[in-house]
Short mmCIF file of C-alpha atoms in Angstrom, two decimals:
data_model
loop_
_atom_site.label_atom_id
_atom_site.label_comp_id
_atom_site.label_asym_id
_atom_site.label_seq_id
_atom_site.Cartn_x
_atom_site.Cartn_y
_atom_site.Cartn_z
CA UNK K 5 15.54 0.29 6.34
CA UNK K 6 12.16 -2.71 4.97
CA UNK K 7 12.26 -5.29 6.87
CA UNK K 8 12.60 -8.36 5.48
CA UNK K 9 10.57 -11.06 7.56
CA UNK K 10 7.33 -8.69 7.69
CA UNK K 11 4.97 -10.92 7.39
CA UNK K 12 1.40 -9.89 5.84
CA UNK K 13 -1.56 -12.84 7.22
CA UNK K 14 -5.10 -11.83 5.44
CA UNK K 15 -7.75 -13.77 7.64
CA UNK K 16 -11.34 -14.84 5.19
CA UNK K 17 -13.91 -16.01 4.45
CA UNK K 18 -16.82 -16.49 2.83
CA UNK K 19 -19.47 -16.42 6.20
CA UNK K 20 -19.92 -14.06 8.56
CA UNK K 21 -19.61 -15.17 12.82
CA UNK K 22 -17.24 -17.70 10.75
CA UNK K 23 -14.47 -16.48 14.23
CA UNK K 24 -12.33 -14.70 12.10
CA UNK K 25 -11.73 -11.03 14.12
CA UNK K 26 -11.17 -13.59 17.12
CA UNK K 27 -8.41 -15.20 15.84
CA UNK K 28 -6.69 -11.86 15.02
CA UNK K 29 -6.97 -11.24 18.17
CA UNK K 30 -5.94 -13.58 19.35
CA UNK K 31 -2.75 -14.01 17.09
CA UNK K 32 -1.43 -9.72 16.95
CA UNK K 33 -1.64 -10.63 20.64
CA UNK K 34 0.21 -13.39 20.56
CA UNK K 35 3.00 -11.35 18.70
CA UNK K 36 2.67 -8.19 20.04
CA UNK K 37 3.54 -10.16 23.58
CA UNK K 38 7.17 -11.52 21.78
CA UNK K 39 7.52 -8.32 21.11
CA UNK K 40 6.37 -8.29 17.76
CA UNK K 41 5.23 -4.53 15.73
CA UNK K 42 1.41 -5.08 14.21
CA UNK K 43 -0.65 -3.15 12.51
CA UNK K 44 -4.02 -4.83 11.74
CA UNK K 45 -6.04 -3.41 8.86
CA UNK K 46 -9.81 -3.37 9.18
CA UNK K 47 -11.21 -4.18 5.33
CA UNK K 48 -14.63 -4.64 6.43
CA UNK K 49 -17.68 -2.78 6.38
CA UNK K 50 -18.66 -3.90 9.72
CA UNK K 51 -15.59 -2.15 11.25
CA UNK K 52 -15.79 -5.10 14.06
CA UNK K 53 -11.79 -4.72 14.56
CA UNK K 54 -12.28 -1.07 14.49
CA UNK K 55 -14.66 -0.74 16.58
CA UNK K 56 -13.81 -3.01 19.66
CA UNK K 57 -9.49 -0.66 19.48
CA UNK K 58 -11.73 2.37 19.72
CA UNK K 59 -14.71 1.30 22.24
CA UNK K 60 -11.90 -0.45 24.61
CA UNK K 61 -9.60 3.06 23.73
CA UNK K 62 -6.79 -0.16 23.52
CA UNK K 63 -3.32 2.54 23.26
CA UNK K 64 -0.96 0.38 22.42
CA UNK K 65 2.68 1.02 21.10
CA UNK K 66 3.39 -2.16 18.92
CA UNK K 67 -0.04 -1.96 17.12
CA UNK K 68 -1.71 -0.05 14.98
CA UNK K 69 -5.74 0.07 13.55
CA UNK K 70 -7.13 1.50 11.13
CA UNK K 71 -10.27 0.96 9.10
CA UNK K 72 -9.45 0.15 4.96
CA UNK K 73 -12.40 1.53 2.54
CA UNK K 74 -11.37 0.11 -0.17
CA UNK K 75 -8.56 -3.77 -0.81
CA UNK K 76 -6.93 -2.43 -2.96
CA UNK K 77 -5.59 0.14 -0.76
CA UNK K 78 -3.62 -2.46 0.89
CA UNK K 79 -1.17 -3.11 -1.24
CA UNK K 80 -0.18 0.32 -1.59
CA UNK K 81 -0.25 0.28 3.21
CA UNK K 82 1.95 -2.80 3.00
CA UNK K 83 4.84 -1.61 0.69
CA UNK K 84 4.68 2.10 2.93
CA UNK K 85 5.15 -0.43 6.03
CA UNK K 86 7.52 -2.45 4.15
CA UNK K 87 10.39 0.21 3.40
CA UNK K 88 9.33 1.61 6.84
CA UNK K 89 10.70 -1.17 7.84
CA UNK K 90 8.93 -0.40 11.67
CA UNK K 91 6.69 -3.21 11.27
CA UNK K 92 6.75 -6.80 11.49
CA UNK K 93 3.08 -8.34 10.93
CA UNK K 94 0.28 -6.64 8.76
CA UNK K 95 -2.85 -8.84 9.57
CA UNK K 96 -6.04 -8.14 7.86
CA UNK K 97 -9.85 -8.40 8.75
CA UNK K 98 -12.62 -8.74 5.75
CA UNK K 99 -15.86 -9.36 5.04
CA UNK K 100 -17.35 -11.92 5.01
CA UNK K 101 -18.86 -12.77 1.87
CA UNK K 102 -16.86 -13.26 -2.15
CA UNK K 103 -15.98 -10.69 -3.62
CA UNK K 104 -12.99 -9.40 -6.29
CA UNK K 105 -11.74 -8.12 -3.45
CA UNK K 106 -10.35 -10.80 -2.59
CA UNK K 107 -7.78 -11.08 -5.89
CA UNK K 108 -6.13 -8.00 -4.29
CA UNK K 109 -6.13 -9.37 -1.11
CA UNK K 110 -4.24 -12.31 -2.19
CA UNK K 111 -2.07 -10.21 -4.27
CA UNK K 112 -1.09 -8.14 -0.85
CA UNK K 113 -0.99 -11.25 1.89
CA UNK K 114 2.15 -12.92 2.07
CA UNK K 115 -0.03 -15.47 4.39
CA UNK K 116 -3.84 -16.47 3.85
CA UNK K 117 -5.66 -18.18 6.61
CA UNK K 118 -9.58 -19.15 6.91
CA UNK K 119 -10.73 -20.15 10.25
CA UNK K 120 -13.69 -23.18 9.94
CA UNK K 121 -15.64 -24.68 12.55
CA UNK K 122 -16.82 -27.28 12.92
CA UNK K 123 -20.23 -27.63 10.60
CA UNK K 124 -21.55 -28.26 7.57
CA UNK K 125 -22.11 -24.53 6.47
CA UNK K 126 -18.86 -23.43 7.85
CA UNK K 127 -17.36 -27.13 5.48
CA UNK K 128 -19.70 -25.06 2.67
CA UNK K 129 -18.11 -21.89 2.53
CA UNK K 130 -14.88 -23.28 3.60
CA UNK K 131 -14.44 -25.67 0.47
CA UNK K 132 -16.34 -22.50 -1.38
CA UNK K 133 -12.73 -20.34 -0.44
CA UNK K 134 -10.35 -22.90 -1.16
CA UNK K 135 -11.97 -23.04 -5.50
CA UNK K 136 -11.37 -19.80 -5.31
CA UNK K 137 -7.42 -20.05 -4.06
CA UNK K 138 -7.07 -22.73 -6.40
CA UNK K 139 -8.46 -20.45 -9.12
CA UNK K 140 -6.28 -17.86 -8.39
CA UNK K 141 -2.99 -19.50 -10.19
CA UNK K 142 -4.84 -19.50 -13.40
CA UNK K 143 -5.31 -15.54 -13.19
CA UNK K 144 -1.57 -14.75 -11.61
CA UNK K 145 0.99 -13.73 -13.97
CA UNK K 146 3.47 -15.29 -10.89
CA UNK K 147 1.52 -18.55 -9.56
CA UNK K 148 4.73 -19.14 -7.58
CA UNK K 149 3.85 -15.84 -5.89
CA UNK K 150 0.29 -16.78 -4.40
CA UNK K 151 0.83 -16.84 -0.85
CA UNK K 152 0.38 -20.00 1.30
CA UNK K 153 -2.95 -21.09 2.54
CA UNK K 154 -4.05 -22.38 5.16
CA UNK K 155 -7.66 -23.01 7.74
CA UNK K 156 -7.95 -23.66 11.62
CA UNK K 157 -10.20 -25.51 12.71
CA UNK K 158 -11.28 -22.71 15.13
CA UNK K 159 -14.47 -22.16 18.15
CA UNK K 160 -13.22 -26.15 18.92
CA UNK K 161 -14.70 -27.28 21.61
CA UNK K 162 -12.44 -29.69 24.60
CA UNK K 163 -15.70 -32.25 24.24
CA UNK K 164 -16.37 -32.00 20.60
CA UNK K 165 -19.36 -34.16 19.65
CA UNK K 166 -19.14 -37.16 17.06
CA UNK K 167 -20.77 -35.04 14.51
CA UNK K 168 -17.72 -32.32 14.97
CA UNK K 169 -15.29 -35.04 14.74
CA UNK K 170 -16.74 -35.63 11.38
CA UNK K 171 -16.56 -32.37 10.20
CA UNK K 172 -12.74 -32.44 11.69
CA UNK K 173 -11.85 -35.70 9.96
CA UNK K 174 -12.63 -34.93 6.68
CA UNK K 175 -11.06 -31.11 6.65
CA UNK K 176 -7.84 -32.85 6.98
CA UNK K 177 -7.97 -35.43 3.83
CA UNK K 178 -9.97 -32.42 1.84
CA UNK K 179 -7.72 -28.45 2.83
CA UNK K 180 -4.53 -27.74 4.07
CA UNK K 181 -5.11 -28.30 7.64
CA UNK K 182 -3.17 -26.72 10.32
CA UNK K 183 -2.03 -28.82 13.20
CA UNK K 184 -2.78 -26.99 16.14
CA UNK K 185 -6.41 -25.91 17.01
CA UNK K 186 -7.51 -23.35 18.52
CA UNK K 187 -9.89 -23.93 20.92
CA UNK K 188 -12.78 -22.55 22.60
CA UNK K 189 -12.08 -20.61 24.71
CA UNK K 190 -13.70 -18.11 27.48
CA UNK K 191 -10.60 -15.95 27.28
CA UNK K 192 -11.09 -14.73 23.60
CA UNK K 193 -15.01 -14.23 24.69
CA UNK K 194 -13.23 -11.81 28.03
CA UNK K 195 -10.99 -9.96 25.71
CA UNK K 196 -13.83 -8.83 23.83
CA UNK K 197 -14.95 -7.27 25.88
CA UNK K 198 -11.78 -6.15 27.96
CA UNK K 199 -9.08 -5.96 25.76
CA UNK K 200 -5.52 -8.08 24.17
CA UNK K 201 -4.62 -12.02 25.82
CA UNK K 202 -1.38 -10.80 27.23
CA UNK K 203 -2.42 -7.28 28.65
CA UNK K 204 -4.71 -9.59 30.91
CA UNK K 205 -2.74 -11.41 32.39
CA UNK K 206 -0.62 -9.64 32.73
CA UNK K 207 -2.50 -7.33 34.76
CA UNK K 208 -3.90 -10.65 36.62
CA UNK K 209 -0.66 -12.12 36.93
CA UNK K 210 -0.09 -8.39 38.71
CA UNK K 211 -2.40 -7.97 40.27
CA UNK K 212 -3.38 -8.63 44.18
CA UNK K 213 -5.66 -11.28 44.16
CA UNK K 214 -3.61 -14.69 44.12
CA UNK K 215 -7.22 -15.67 42.30
CA UNK K 216 -6.80 -13.31 39.43
CA UNK K 217 -2.74 -15.13 38.87
CA UNK K 218 -4.29 -18.29 38.96
CA UNK K 219 -6.50 -17.48 35.72
CA UNK K 220 -3.95 -15.55 34.26
CA UNK K 221 -2.58 -19.63 33.88
CA UNK K 222 -5.38 -19.61 30.50
CA UNK K 223 -4.61 -16.54 28.96
CA UNK K 224 -1.27 -18.13 28.83
CA UNK K 225 -2.52 -20.64 26.89
CA UNK K 226 -4.29 -19.08 24.97
CA UNK K 227 -1.66 -16.84 23.69
CA UNK K 228 0.84 -20.25 23.85
CA UNK K 229 -2.38 -21.60 20.89
CA UNK K 230 -2.68 -18.43 18.60
CA UNK K 231 1.47 -18.31 18.80
CA UNK K 232 1.54 -21.94 17.81
CA UNK K 233 -0.65 -21.52 14.62
CA UNK K 234 0.70 -18.40 13.83
CA UNK K 235 4.79 -20.32 13.88
CA UNK K 236 3.10 -22.51 11.72
CA UNK K 237 1.59 -20.49 8.90
CA UNK K 238 4.23 -18.90 8.68
CA UNK K 239 6.74 -20.55 8.30
CA UNK K 240 4.64 -22.18 5.83
CA UNK K 241 5.60 -19.25 2.92
#
């Protein structure tokens, strides 16, 4: 039976190093913590997500990670998942570049998230991508069917510089920014080396080392943050 509640969440940016893969790992882990079934499609030719999953031997019944060579395959694969009814979220990791593929991506997505670090380079890239999104309405057969678009302020330090605060204010003035920030956390760096956030948290919580149990709460905080972002962007669809 088809899953009417399935959401396709694409994370994109026109530049590399914006934190797309890190954000997707966190969003998927937060969803899996709540028992949701996820697919991550890696459409980036560099296959960062696939390499991570393969290298660490990620094996969880709630997660499938696959590489898609062509963006136009996404519509077919999402339709198949929808009809099968066995997936709650599809996350799409994309290349850090512009291209015609982005229109195919939008056509198959419910939500587009653009992570933006608080820097001039990221602001320019975000502005370019937002202009592309606004232009979709002129190209789409049904503008009402376009995915929602959200900017997530990413890799935000606990204590921001004056320049970073200025870019934060500018982003809120000019883009549809999610109210929850994706903070800079060493837990995300650990996840890149060890696996999924919720799995690491559970391992630390159930271990014999008391310090491990204390550290688990920091992974829980990272998961709560990602869950709040996911809830905000998907409820907007």
